[in-house]
Amino acid sequence: MDTASGKRPVTIREVAERAGVSISTVSHALSGRRPISAATKARVREAAAELGYDPNPNARSLRTGRSGLVGLILRPRYAVAGTPDRAETFNRLVGSIATEMLRHKTGLIHVPDLHDPAVASVPMDGCIVAHPYGGDTALAELLGRGLPVVTVEEDPEQPDLPWAVRLDYPPVVEALLNHLNDQGARDVLLLSGTEDNAWNRRPREAYLAWCKRRGLPPRTALLSEGLTQRDVPELVQPLLSGPDRPDAIVVATSDFAPLIAEAAAAQGLRIPDDLLLAALTDSEHARTSSPPITAMDLTHEALAERAVELMLARLSGAETPAGPVFLTPELRLRESTRRRD
Amino acid sequence: MDTASGKRPVTIREVAERAGVSISTVSHALSGRRPISAATKARVREAAAELGYDPNPNARSLRTGRSGLVGLILRPRYAVAGTPDRAETFNRLVGSIATEMLRHKTGLIHVPDLHDPAVASVPMDGCIVAHPYGGDTALAELLGRGLPVVTVEEDPEQPDLPWAVRLDYPPVVEALLNHLNDQGARDVLLLSGTEDNAWNRRPREAYLAWCKRRGLPPRTALLSEGLTQRDVPELVQPLLSGPDRPDAIVVATSDFAPLIAEAAAAQGLRIPDDLLLAALTDSEHARTSSPPITAMDLTHEALAERAVELMLARLSGAETPAGPVFLTPELRLRESTRRRD
DNA sequence: CTGAAAGCGCTAACAA
DNA sequence: TTGTTAGCGCTTTCAG
């Protein structure tokens, strides 16, 4: 077998010549889109097989206007630029979308860079945009092109776009806050991330609403998802000292939770005895920290499954749904918020 | 803004009309591949921006013969079909290849099904094939087409293909076996997977060589990667009972290690006291099992990085390397093989 | 049942 | 510096 690279691909014309038919007959014999005599069909198939013919996907797509491919854009910048610690979330989402797409035998393209003109654009029939920002520019660009888009989580400024899978944060955040309250917390500090997406906005809104309902003064601060492991302790230190320190912390970024636990320990604060600690996304870090840290699992696998389902339905011409699909994050209660009664 | 879907895309012709120039001028003004007067260039850019022009990637690729996209095929069947437990390995490899590709601003396509004629083939300039089988058919197919291929781990029957990133198993497997021996193991059982790939073959070869060198009778058995959690205990049970039970087990599939530990416990065997246990791939299961299980980390991130590097070099016309790139798996020694001295 | 030919949108060779 | 045009490989009318 010739394994040299750069071999000129076999075209439909060569197959036609070999089979002694016209190229349109080859096309139809192979696609079965019009009746071809059994004999001819057999001859064509044989010729195609012998030559190792594989239809040029670009030519086909150019002609038909469809590539059969779905794009994926993961918006949060720290997903890619981040440390290995941030990788679990990225890997889970990317891995499960890829898995779902493979299950449906549909090609998935990771879209490299929508805006950079130096980067070739990709032939996609539709695009999944994961975790868009508020007023997301990439999302707007794709919608502007008229490309079918499905989002994983909503653009917080366009919460009602129907082609979306959303997470229903409020009940879960409330359940968490009630749980903290039950365990004795009276002064809960929320440390949100700085990415302006649903994952930061919605829980924050739910927190503020909860505080208001309870007549408690909200306490919030920001902790950028882009911080390194080293940055966190010194930023958190001041929040833990002084007489008005909170008795519970809810931190968005799961990887930072163990660091906060350490910083607390350095101040002589025990978890959960002196400080309750919870995170708004789950990770191995949180699970294996000591003590294990209560966290919200965003159910990336389920998000992926539904998003792929939506996209394929949409590409098959399904009607616009009445509204987004809602999934509920799962609260994983662990020792960090459970006091010995 | 019109966000209706199914909008007809803007073509180069419309941009040309709007800018009052020919289509080739548009093409060249935008690509900069030939000198265009500043005034014209500006006019063209403006027209393109106003219309929201985005060059049709299929037309471009058809013409140029290149798509700028790299394919990815992950061969092990259980990677996709497997249980969620098998997901960590898949996710890590897929996630890190995707990350590397994004870093290089090059599109990555998950190839859905190379053989199914009903599935459209994808426009890729090259393809990364991960964990090929011995005499891998997909690999052969791609090589037959003359497509540039880089493999993550070698096809065990074509170990010398230069465009490959390989894992150097023998020294690590030997180190593990020596370690087990040091800890008192005299009768090591190897439980390989049933997938005929390098990850199963090479460690097995290393094990047999090690036994031979030491004059020990090898003991091996198979435990398919496709087994469910429930299947494993009853299959393992018989191996653990009887007077000739091994005093150490090396199991390929990491997720099975904790199950083996449980089965052992059910027989009254303590780990590591009565039985040493190690796995040939790492996972959270192994890390968080009790006791934590010694495992070989295949360094998927490093494999991904080098594979992407190789592929991009190859597509840029780099010369064929003298041989494969070798990486060394990392041995993570944990309690399951460490006896209190 | 089969063939001829148009044309998808773009790039690049060739002309001017 | 710019325009005209061939043609990448395929699908799909339209003729036969």
XYZ file of C-alpha atoms (C1' of nucleotides) in Angstrom:
714
model
C 0.000 0.000 0.000
C 1.157 3.469 -0.868
C 1.294 5.457 2.297
C 2.999 8.480 0.849
C 1.426 11.674 2.024
C 0.279 14.453 -0.229
C -1.302 12.005 -2.632
C -3.793 13.586 -4.977
C -7.288 12.630 -3.864
C -9.568 10.590 -6.095
C -12.363 12.639 -7.658
C -15.794 11.700 -8.848
C -14.604 12.119 -12.409
C -12.071 9.326 -12.086
C -14.666 7.040 -10.627
C -16.963 7.867 -13.534
C -14.290 7.091 -16.077
C -13.409 3.828 -14.445
C -17.026 2.751 -14.234
C -17.709 3.965 -17.749
C -20.556 6.250 -16.713
C -21.121 9.960 -16.257
C -20.278 11.792 -13.097
C -23.906 12.445 -12.319
C -24.569 8.728 -12.438
C -21.772 8.206 -9.964
C -23.189 10.833 -7.688
C -26.632 9.305 -7.796
C -25.463 5.739 -7.553
C -23.561 6.592 -4.404
C -26.186 8.780 -2.812
C -29.149 6.747 -3.966
C -31.062 9.925 -4.683
C -32.455 8.626 -7.928
C -33.081 5.184 -9.378
C -30.025 3.589 -10.927
C -29.986 0.105 -12.402
C -28.542 -2.486 -10.117
C -25.816 -3.352 -12.589
C -24.640 0.223 -12.972
C -24.823 0.847 -9.278
C -22.660 -2.192 -8.612
C -20.123 -1.114 -11.183
C -19.926 2.352 -9.719
C -19.539 1.104 -6.170
C -16.819 -1.227 -7.243
C -14.927 1.481 -9.077
C -15.264 3.801 -6.095
C -14.013 1.138 -3.719
C -11.079 0.189 -5.923
C -9.948 3.762 -6.257
C -10.585 4.555 -2.628
C -12.917 7.361 -3.536
C -14.003 9.727 -0.781
C -16.218 12.642 -1.797
C -14.642 16.025 -1.230
C -16.563 17.505 1.677
C -15.876 21.077 0.625
C -17.236 20.589 -2.855
C -20.294 18.901 -1.469
C -20.885 21.566 1.143
C -20.344 24.365 -1.311
C -22.970 22.876 -3.540
C -25.526 21.876 -0.926
C -24.957 24.740 1.456
C -24.608 22.401 4.400
C -21.540 20.870 5.994
C -23.170 18.625 8.551
C -20.859 20.108 11.149
C -21.669 21.856 14.375
C -19.381 24.434 15.949
C -18.572 24.853 19.612
C -17.434 28.050 21.243
C -16.617 28.045 24.915
C -16.732 31.646 25.974
C -15.163 31.984 29.428
C -11.673 33.184 28.731
C -10.145 31.439 31.701
C -11.359 28.110 30.474
C -8.455 27.971 28.073
C -6.037 30.483 29.495
C -6.467 29.208 33.029
C -4.350 26.982 35.157
C -4.651 23.201 35.052
C -6.980 23.545 38.018
C -9.574 25.188 35.893
C -9.267 22.315 33.432
C -11.767 19.986 35.042
C -14.724 22.195 34.228
C -13.517 22.810 30.699
C -12.740 19.164 30.108
C -16.064 18.000 31.431
C -18.041 20.331 29.221
C -15.964 19.822 26.101
C -15.721 16.095 26.692
C -19.399 15.605 27.195
C -20.406 17.703 24.214
C -17.927 15.783 22.086
C -19.290 12.516 23.419
C -22.862 13.496 22.667
C -21.968 14.603 19.163
C -20.118 11.385 18.467
C -23.110 9.459 19.690
C -25.163 11.273 17.096
C -22.471 10.757 14.479
C -22.213 14.433 13.760
C -18.925 16.261 13.440
C -18.048 18.857 16.037
C -15.674 21.758 15.420
C -13.985 23.765 18.106
C -14.140 27.243 16.648
C -10.731 28.831 17.089
C -11.334 32.558 16.900
C -14.398 34.197 15.501
C -12.990 37.669 15.289
C -9.412 37.294 14.225
C -9.484 37.791 10.443
C -6.218 35.914 10.167
C -7.960 32.810 11.400
C -9.963 30.950 8.789
C -13.618 30.622 9.611
C -15.107 27.202 9.850
C -17.868 25.553 7.875
C -20.565 24.984 10.431
C -24.300 24.587 10.016
C -24.910 25.725 13.551
C -23.002 26.628 16.662
C -23.209 25.877 20.342
C -22.072 28.824 22.436
C -21.287 27.841 25.997
C -21.500 30.264 28.926
C -21.948 33.510 26.975
C -21.248 36.858 28.573
C -23.838 39.558 29.086
C -24.369 41.099 25.642
C -22.013 38.500 24.242
C -20.266 39.759 21.109
C -19.549 36.365 19.626
C -23.148 35.354 20.122
C -24.342 38.561 18.481
C -22.001 38.014 15.576
C -23.318 34.531 14.930
C -26.937 35.577 15.298
C -26.217 38.458 12.966
C -24.983 36.026 10.372
C -28.227 34.162 10.695
C -26.484 31.047 11.923
C -28.547 28.692 14.079
C -27.193 29.008 17.597
C -27.905 27.107 20.784
C -26.467 28.390 24.017
C -25.389 26.507 27.109
C -26.582 28.903 29.771
C -28.136 32.113 28.578
C -26.643 35.427 27.664
C -27.788 37.147 30.856
C -29.010 40.047 28.811
C -31.070 37.934 26.509
C -32.482 35.490 29.022
C -35.437 34.489 26.903
C -33.763 33.293 23.733
C -35.596 29.999 23.322
C -32.733 27.987 21.840
C -30.909 27.665 25.133
C -30.320 25.305 27.999
C -30.402 27.222 31.241
C -29.575 26.405 34.814
C -32.224 27.161 37.379
C -30.048 28.686 40.067
C -32.436 30.406 42.497
C -33.890 27.373 44.245
C -30.504 25.759 44.615
C -28.791 28.885 45.886
C -31.632 29.392 48.317
C -31.373 25.817 49.481
C -27.686 26.369 50.089
C -28.247 29.606 51.981
C -30.997 28.062 54.059
C -28.703 25.178 54.834
C -25.955 27.555 55.940
C -28.483 29.392 58.031
C -29.669 26.158 59.604
C -26.106 25.372 60.516
C -25.863 28.627 62.371
C -24.484 31.047 59.820
C -25.788 34.574 60.319
C -23.372 36.486 58.171
C -22.758 34.969 54.741
C -20.185 36.474 52.416
C -20.542 35.849 48.691
C -17.345 35.850 46.630
C -18.428 36.036 43.005
C -16.225 35.652 39.958
C -15.631 38.592 37.663
C -16.873 37.015 34.463
C -20.169 38.636 33.592
C -22.122 35.502 32.792
C -25.177 33.717 34.115
C -23.139 31.624 36.513
C -21.978 34.759 38.311
C -25.075 36.875 37.869
C -27.897 34.540 38.774
C -26.556 33.211 42.057
C -25.697 36.768 43.028
C -29.236 37.882 42.320
C -30.582 34.941 44.268
C -28.285 35.777 47.158
C -29.370 39.420 47.241
C -33.019 38.434 47.076
C -32.541 35.966 49.896
C -30.811 38.551 52.069
C -33.528 41.048 51.396
C -36.268 38.584 52.235
C -34.546 37.813 55.490
C -33.755 41.412 56.222
C -30.036 40.679 56.273
C -27.388 43.022 54.933
C -25.753 41.401 51.911
C -21.992 41.085 51.866
C -20.322 40.480 48.548
C -16.908 40.776 47.003
C -15.217 39.734 43.809
C -12.547 37.145 43.240
C -11.488 36.908 39.610
C -11.489 33.472 38.026
C -8.154 34.399 36.527
C -6.296 34.594 39.802
C -3.529 32.147 40.481
C -3.298 29.948 43.513
C -0.822 32.352 45.021
C -2.964 35.433 44.653
C -5.900 34.112 46.564
C -4.648 33.801 50.155
C -3.510 37.388 50.497
C -6.715 38.679 48.977
C -8.807 36.594 51.294
C -6.798 37.153 54.450
C -8.269 40.576 55.253
C -11.784 39.278 54.862
C -11.192 36.664 57.519
C -9.679 38.824 60.198
C -11.305 41.433 62.361
C -14.371 41.187 64.529
C -16.814 41.537 61.665
C -15.555 38.541 59.743
C -18.297 36.477 58.100
C -19.268 33.152 59.599
C -19.852 31.595 56.187
C -18.348 32.076 52.745
C -19.819 31.077 49.431
C -17.143 31.284 46.772
C -17.918 30.886 43.101
C -14.702 29.319 41.863
C -14.344 25.894 43.356
C -10.579 25.752 43.091
C -10.278 28.689 45.417
C -12.281 27.078 48.187
C -9.433 24.944 49.521
C -7.191 28.004 49.496
C -9.731 29.892 51.523
C -9.866 26.966 53.899
C -6.106 27.191 54.309
C -6.185 30.917 54.813
C -8.837 30.407 57.451
C -6.765 27.769 59.173
C -3.841 30.169 59.185
C -6.033 32.573 61.128
C -6.953 29.863 63.574
C -10.415 29.400 62.132
C -11.691 25.863 61.869
C -14.037 24.655 59.144
C -16.906 24.068 59.660
C -16.751 24.992 63.352
C -15.789 28.629 62.999
C -16.488 29.160 59.332
C -18.781 27.448 56.861
C -17.496 27.203 53.306
C -19.207 26.364 50.030
C -18.454 26.708 46.314
C -20.646 27.362 43.303
C -19.086 24.748 41.106
C -17.755 21.330 41.920
C -14.295 19.945 41.329
C -11.939 17.283 42.529
C -10.293 19.981 44.593
C -13.494 20.525 46.499
C -14.253 16.847 46.840
C -10.858 15.882 48.168
C -10.132 18.908 50.265
C -10.019 18.407 53.976
C -12.719 18.800 54.978
C -14.564 18.114 51.724
C -16.288 21.230 50.501
C -19.975 21.669 49.821
C -20.448 22.587 46.187
C -22.946 23.100 43.428
C -22.545 20.685 40.544
C -23.472 22.370 37.284
C -24.257 19.000 35.673
C -22.198 19.681 32.595
C -23.042 16.300 31.141
C -26.739 17.028 31.247
C -26.208 20.501 29.832
C -24.231 18.992 26.987
C -26.805 16.349 26.281
C -29.659 18.796 26.079
C -27.716 21.369 24.102
C -26.708 18.834 21.475
C -30.263 17.565 21.357
C -31.563 21.092 20.810
C -29.036 21.841 18.111
C -29.723 18.698 16.145
C -33.449 19.257 16.440
C -33.016 22.775 15.227
C -30.927 21.700 12.255
C -33.587 19.136 11.414
C -36.101 21.913 11.154
C -37.812 21.582 14.512
C -40.016 24.462 15.505
C -38.809 27.143 17.853
C -39.525 26.033 21.414
C -41.641 28.187 23.691
C -38.688 28.941 25.934
C -35.341 27.709 27.180
C -34.842 24.261 28.639
C -34.187 24.477 32.385
C -31.982 22.127 34.327
C -31.370 22.195 38.049
C -27.833 22.270 39.412
C -27.176 19.706 42.097
C -26.174 20.692 45.558
C -23.540 18.449 47.053
C -23.568 18.943 50.785
C -20.290 18.040 52.411
C -18.495 18.466 55.696
C -17.434 22.044 55.146
C -20.963 23.179 55.931
C -22.043 20.486 58.327
C -21.495 21.117 62.001
C -21.505 18.315 64.493
C -24.943 18.854 65.979
C -30.392 44.047 14.180
C -31.923 41.247 12.182
C -31.470 38.058 14.096
C -33.644 35.906 11.891
C -32.042 32.603 11.109
C -31.650 31.176 7.645
C -30.525 34.507 6.290
C -28.739 34.253 2.978
C -25.032 34.809 3.549
C -23.229 37.726 1.997
C -20.974 36.760 -0.903
C -17.841 38.298 -2.253
C -19.809 39.467 -5.284
C -22.056 41.690 -3.195
C -19.077 43.213 -1.475
C -17.523 43.882 -4.866
C -20.640 45.607 -6.126
C -20.956 47.711 -3.059
C -17.344 48.777 -3.183
C -17.501 49.282 -6.920
C -14.630 46.935 -7.687
C -14.158 43.444 -9.073
C -14.389 40.337 -6.956
C -10.734 39.587 -7.312
C -9.930 42.994 -5.933
C -12.094 42.211 -2.947
C -10.368 38.911 -2.468
C -6.959 40.478 -2.632
C -7.832 43.514 -0.584
C -9.032 41.290 2.195
C -6.265 38.732 2.023
C -3.519 41.214 1.241
C -2.031 38.750 -1.187
C -1.329 41.371 -3.754
C -0.823 45.122 -3.641
C -4.038 47.122 -3.570
C -4.171 50.891 -3.264
C -4.911 52.116 0.199
C -8.063 53.888 -0.945
C -9.510 50.815 -2.616
C -8.554 48.618 0.251
C -10.332 50.909 2.668
C -13.434 50.991 0.520
C -13.500 47.226 0.278
C -13.016 46.737 3.981
C -15.776 49.169 4.688
C -18.180 47.493 2.311
C -17.335 44.103 3.786
C -17.883 45.341 7.306
C -21.162 47.022 6.450
C -22.554 43.939 4.825
C -21.172 41.645 7.480
C -19.232 39.656 4.923
C -17.676 36.393 6.015
C -15.886 34.366 3.330
C -17.457 31.011 2.674
C -15.002 28.510 4.086
C -16.105 25.728 1.748
C -15.548 27.786 -1.350
C -12.184 28.861 -0.099
C -11.133 25.357 0.862
C -12.380 23.900 -2.384
C -10.274 26.371 -4.241
C -7.136 26.267 -2.131
C -7.282 22.614 -1.220
C -6.804 23.365 2.435
C -9.331 23.868 5.205
C -7.039 24.829 8.044
C -8.753 22.206 10.171
C -7.304 19.256 12.000
C -9.304 16.131 12.735
C -9.263 14.091 15.906
C -10.165 10.436 16.161
C -10.105 8.765 19.531
C -9.974 5.071 18.819
C -10.713 3.157 22.025
C -14.324 2.203 21.687
C -15.013 2.377 25.392
C -13.958 5.970 25.515
C -17.332 6.992 24.181
C -19.471 3.975 24.880
C -18.149 3.598 28.399
C -19.556 4.513 31.727
C -19.088 7.944 33.256
C -16.146 6.460 35.106
C -14.229 6.071 31.931
C -14.944 9.723 31.139
C -12.030 11.243 32.990
C -9.470 9.784 30.627
C -11.480 10.723 27.558
C -12.173 14.200 28.847
C -8.586 14.838 29.748
C -7.292 13.851 26.347
C -10.012 15.568 24.351
C -9.912 18.625 26.565
C -6.189 19.034 26.379
C -6.019 18.533 22.630
C -8.806 21.074 22.213
C -6.982 23.481 24.496
C -3.753 23.127 22.580
C -5.491 23.641 19.271
C -7.285 26.731 20.518
C -3.979 28.072 21.757
C -2.685 27.710 18.215
C -5.889 29.185 16.802
C -6.503 26.211 14.622
C -9.870 24.526 14.298
C -10.255 20.999 15.593
C -12.872 18.564 14.313
C -14.009 15.482 16.136
C -14.396 13.016 13.302
C -17.685 11.211 13.767
C -17.386 7.979 11.806
C -14.801 7.311 9.170
C -16.383 4.197 7.767
C -20.104 4.812 7.838
C -20.928 6.049 4.336
C -24.066 7.680 5.681
C -21.922 10.024 7.714
C -20.482 12.940 5.804
C -16.734 13.079 5.813
C -15.037 16.119 7.202
C -12.729 18.632 5.597
C -9.481 18.146 7.448
C -5.927 18.900 6.409
C -4.574 16.331 8.791
C -5.753 14.040 11.544
C -4.650 13.087 15.004
C -5.435 9.468 15.780
C -5.318 8.715 19.466
C -4.571 5.264 20.877
C -4.777 3.251 17.666
C -5.274 -0.492 17.709
C -2.789 -2.990 16.348
C -3.187 -2.828 12.566
C -5.636 -0.014 13.047
C -8.119 0.169 10.190
C -8.966 3.840 10.577
C -5.307 4.712 10.624
C -4.704 2.620 7.514
C -7.616 4.284 5.778
C -6.295 7.764 6.460
C -2.765 6.855 5.486
C -4.177 5.284 2.355
C -5.835 8.544 1.460
C -2.505 10.247 1.826
C -3.725 12.404 4.672
C -1.081 13.662 7.101
C -1.595 11.736 10.306
C -0.056 12.055 13.746
C -0.778 9.390 16.311
C -0.991 9.648 20.075
C 0.646 6.375 21.036
C 1.691 4.119 18.208
C -0.168 1.485 16.298
C 1.582 -1.411 18.031
C 2.114 -3.042 14.688
C 3.720 -0.007 13.149
C 5.810 1.140 16.077
C 8.228 3.111 14.001
C 5.966 5.519 12.178
C 7.833 8.745 12.856
C 4.805 11.035 13.150
C 3.832 9.775 16.555
C 4.062 10.583 20.218
C 4.788 7.426 22.159
C 4.853 6.532 25.796
C 7.967 4.855 27.064
C 6.395 2.176 29.216
C 9.175 -0.312 29.985
C 11.188 1.699 32.512
C 8.077 2.782 34.349
C 6.523 -0.654 34.447
C 9.826 -2.042 35.659
C 10.043 0.609 38.321
C 6.582 -0.336 39.468
C 7.369 -4.046 39.525
C 10.612 -3.431 41.368
C 8.739 -1.334 43.851
C 6.188 -4.106 44.402
C 9.012 -6.526 44.804
C 10.727 -4.286 47.315
C 7.518 -4.166 49.277
C 7.529 -7.917 49.502
C 5.465 -9.028 46.535
C 6.625 -12.335 45.100
C 3.663 -13.200 42.945
C 2.378 -10.337 40.819
C -0.771 -10.778 38.739
C -1.248 -8.558 35.711
C -4.818 -7.815 34.677
C -4.624 -6.308 31.206
C -7.440 -4.746 29.258
C -8.724 -6.368 26.111
C -8.172 -3.465 23.740
C -5.265 -4.367 21.503
C -3.373 -1.108 21.754
C -0.008 0.058 22.975
C -1.299 0.760 26.465
C -2.195 -2.898 26.883
C 0.574 -4.433 24.840
C 3.666 -2.596 26.002
C 3.207 -2.950 29.748
C 2.396 -6.598 29.199
C 5.599 -7.089 27.270
C 7.524 -5.261 29.948
C 5.938 -7.415 32.615
C 6.779 -10.643 30.818
C 10.343 -9.500 30.264
C 10.693 -8.576 33.899
C 9.363 -11.952 35.041
C 11.702 -13.743 32.697
C 14.686 -11.784 33.880
C 13.846 -12.621 37.456
C 13.016 -16.214 36.667
C 9.462 -15.751 37.901
C 6.449 -17.401 36.325
C 4.237 -14.690 34.812
C 0.595 -14.590 35.779
C -1.754 -12.643 33.579
C -5.444 -12.414 32.912
C -7.771 -10.132 30.998
C -10.359 -7.701 32.283
C -12.186 -5.942 29.500
C -12.365 -2.167 29.668
C -16.004 -2.516 28.718
C -17.054 -4.236 31.916
C -19.448 -2.484 34.222
C -18.824 -1.893 37.882
C -21.015 -4.841 38.694
C -19.210 -7.324 36.502
C -15.829 -6.832 38.056
C -16.201 -8.208 41.588
C -17.429 -11.631 40.551
C -14.755 -11.939 37.918
C -12.065 -10.977 40.360
C -13.308 -13.002 43.302
C -11.903 -16.357 42.138
C -8.510 -14.819 41.554
C -8.308 -13.696 45.147
C -9.279 -16.918 46.833
C -7.333 -20.105 47.153
C -3.867 -20.717 48.443
C -2.174 -19.620 45.246
C -3.655 -16.142 45.213
C -1.257 -13.420 44.088
C 0.224 -11.061 46.631
C 0.076 -8.129 44.249
C -2.203 -7.103 41.410
C -1.489 -4.655 38.641
C -4.715 -3.806 36.888
C -4.796 -1.781 33.694
C -8.111 0.003 34.067
C -7.903 2.388 36.952
C -11.615 2.444 37.672
C -11.531 -1.243 38.460
C -8.864 -0.921 41.094
C -11.179 0.242 43.868
C -13.546 -2.597 43.001
C -10.726 -5.051 43.329
C -9.862 -3.503 46.644
C -13.423 -4.080 47.787
C -13.459 -7.628 46.531
C -10.244 -8.206 48.414
C -11.698 -6.716 51.565
C -14.682 -9.038 51.195
C -12.233 -11.918 51.311
C -10.617 -10.551 54.394
C -7.572 -9.300 52.549
C -6.187 -5.960 53.592
C -4.477 -3.534 51.246
C -1.548 -3.102 51.273
C -0.870 -5.567 54.089
C -2.099 -8.713 52.378
C -2.317 -7.522 48.833
C -0.563 -4.769 46.905
C -2.614 -3.043 44.245
C -1.670 -0.743 41.381
C -3.285 0.556 38.199
C -1.883 1.429 34.787
C -3.772 4.657 34.407
C -4.671 7.282 36.928
C -8.103 8.607 37.854
C -9.938 10.326 40.634
C -11.222 6.901 41.603
C -7.704 5.752 42.251
C -6.663 8.943 43.998
C -9.586 9.033 46.374
C -9.988 5.347 47.014
C -9.202 4.147 50.479
C -6.352 3.483 50.563
C -5.293 5.643 47.605
C -4.094 3.474 44.756
C -0.704 3.590 43.124
C -1.146 4.409 39.454
C 0.611 5.302 36.265
C -0.310 8.718 34.923
C -0.251 8.720 31.138
C 0.319 12.486 31.068
C -2.433 13.148 28.570
C -1.766 16.859 28.624
C 1.808 16.352 27.547
C 0.766 13.849 24.892
C -1.728 16.355 23.572
C 0.758 19.172 23.528
C 3.342 17.225 21.604
C 0.834 15.701 19.197
C -0.606 19.080 18.286
C 2.894 20.452 17.923
C 3.833 17.619 15.593
C 0.707 18.007 13.517
C 1.096 21.729 13.044
C 4.751 21.293 12.198
C 3.852 18.659 9.687
C 1.202 20.822 8.068
C 3.721 23.640 7.852
C 5.958 21.407 5.827
C 8.408 20.299 8.485
C 10.628 17.414 7.559
C 9.849 13.907 8.657
C 11.445 13.334 12.058
C 13.883 10.519 12.584
C 11.510 8.705 14.882
C 8.614 9.054 17.281
C 8.669 11.465 20.196
C 8.884 9.574 23.475
C 7.327 10.689 26.725
C 7.587 8.942 30.047
C 4.467 8.088 32.025
C 4.597 9.151 35.631
C 4.397 6.686 38.424
C 2.296 7.888 41.325
C 3.183 5.798 44.306
C 0.418 5.686 46.891
C -0.566 3.752 49.965
C -1.946 0.740 48.160
C 1.582 -0.440 47.489
C 3.364 0.952 50.524
C 3.634 -1.272 53.542
C 4.382 0.168 56.913
C 8.046 -0.806 57.180
C -32.542 4.892 -16.543
C -28.625 7.957 -17.875
C -25.912 12.140 -19.594
C -24.803 17.084 -20.225
C -24.139 21.169 -18.123
C -24.920 24.924 -14.802
C -23.216 26.821 -10.867
C -22.248 26.892 -5.489
C -18.159 31.145 -3.837
C -13.822 31.626 -3.940
C -8.564 32.203 -5.458
C -5.075 32.854 -8.701
C -3.260 32.954 -13.278
C -3.375 35.862 -16.938
C -4.516 40.389 -19.198
C -4.726 45.052 -19.363
C -3.007 48.820 -9.648
C -7.146 46.430 -11.182
C -10.322 43.345 -14.043
C -11.599 38.953 -16.434
C -11.951 34.347 -16.178
C -10.966 29.411 -15.377
C -11.899 26.010 -12.446
C -11.608 23.573 -7.571
C -15.416 18.788 -7.085
C -19.659 18.190 -6.325
C -25.152 18.058 -6.696
C -28.972 18.870 -9.250
C -31.843 20.492 -12.726
C -33.033 19.703 -17.458
C -32.842 16.817 -21.677
C -32.860 12.623 -23.761
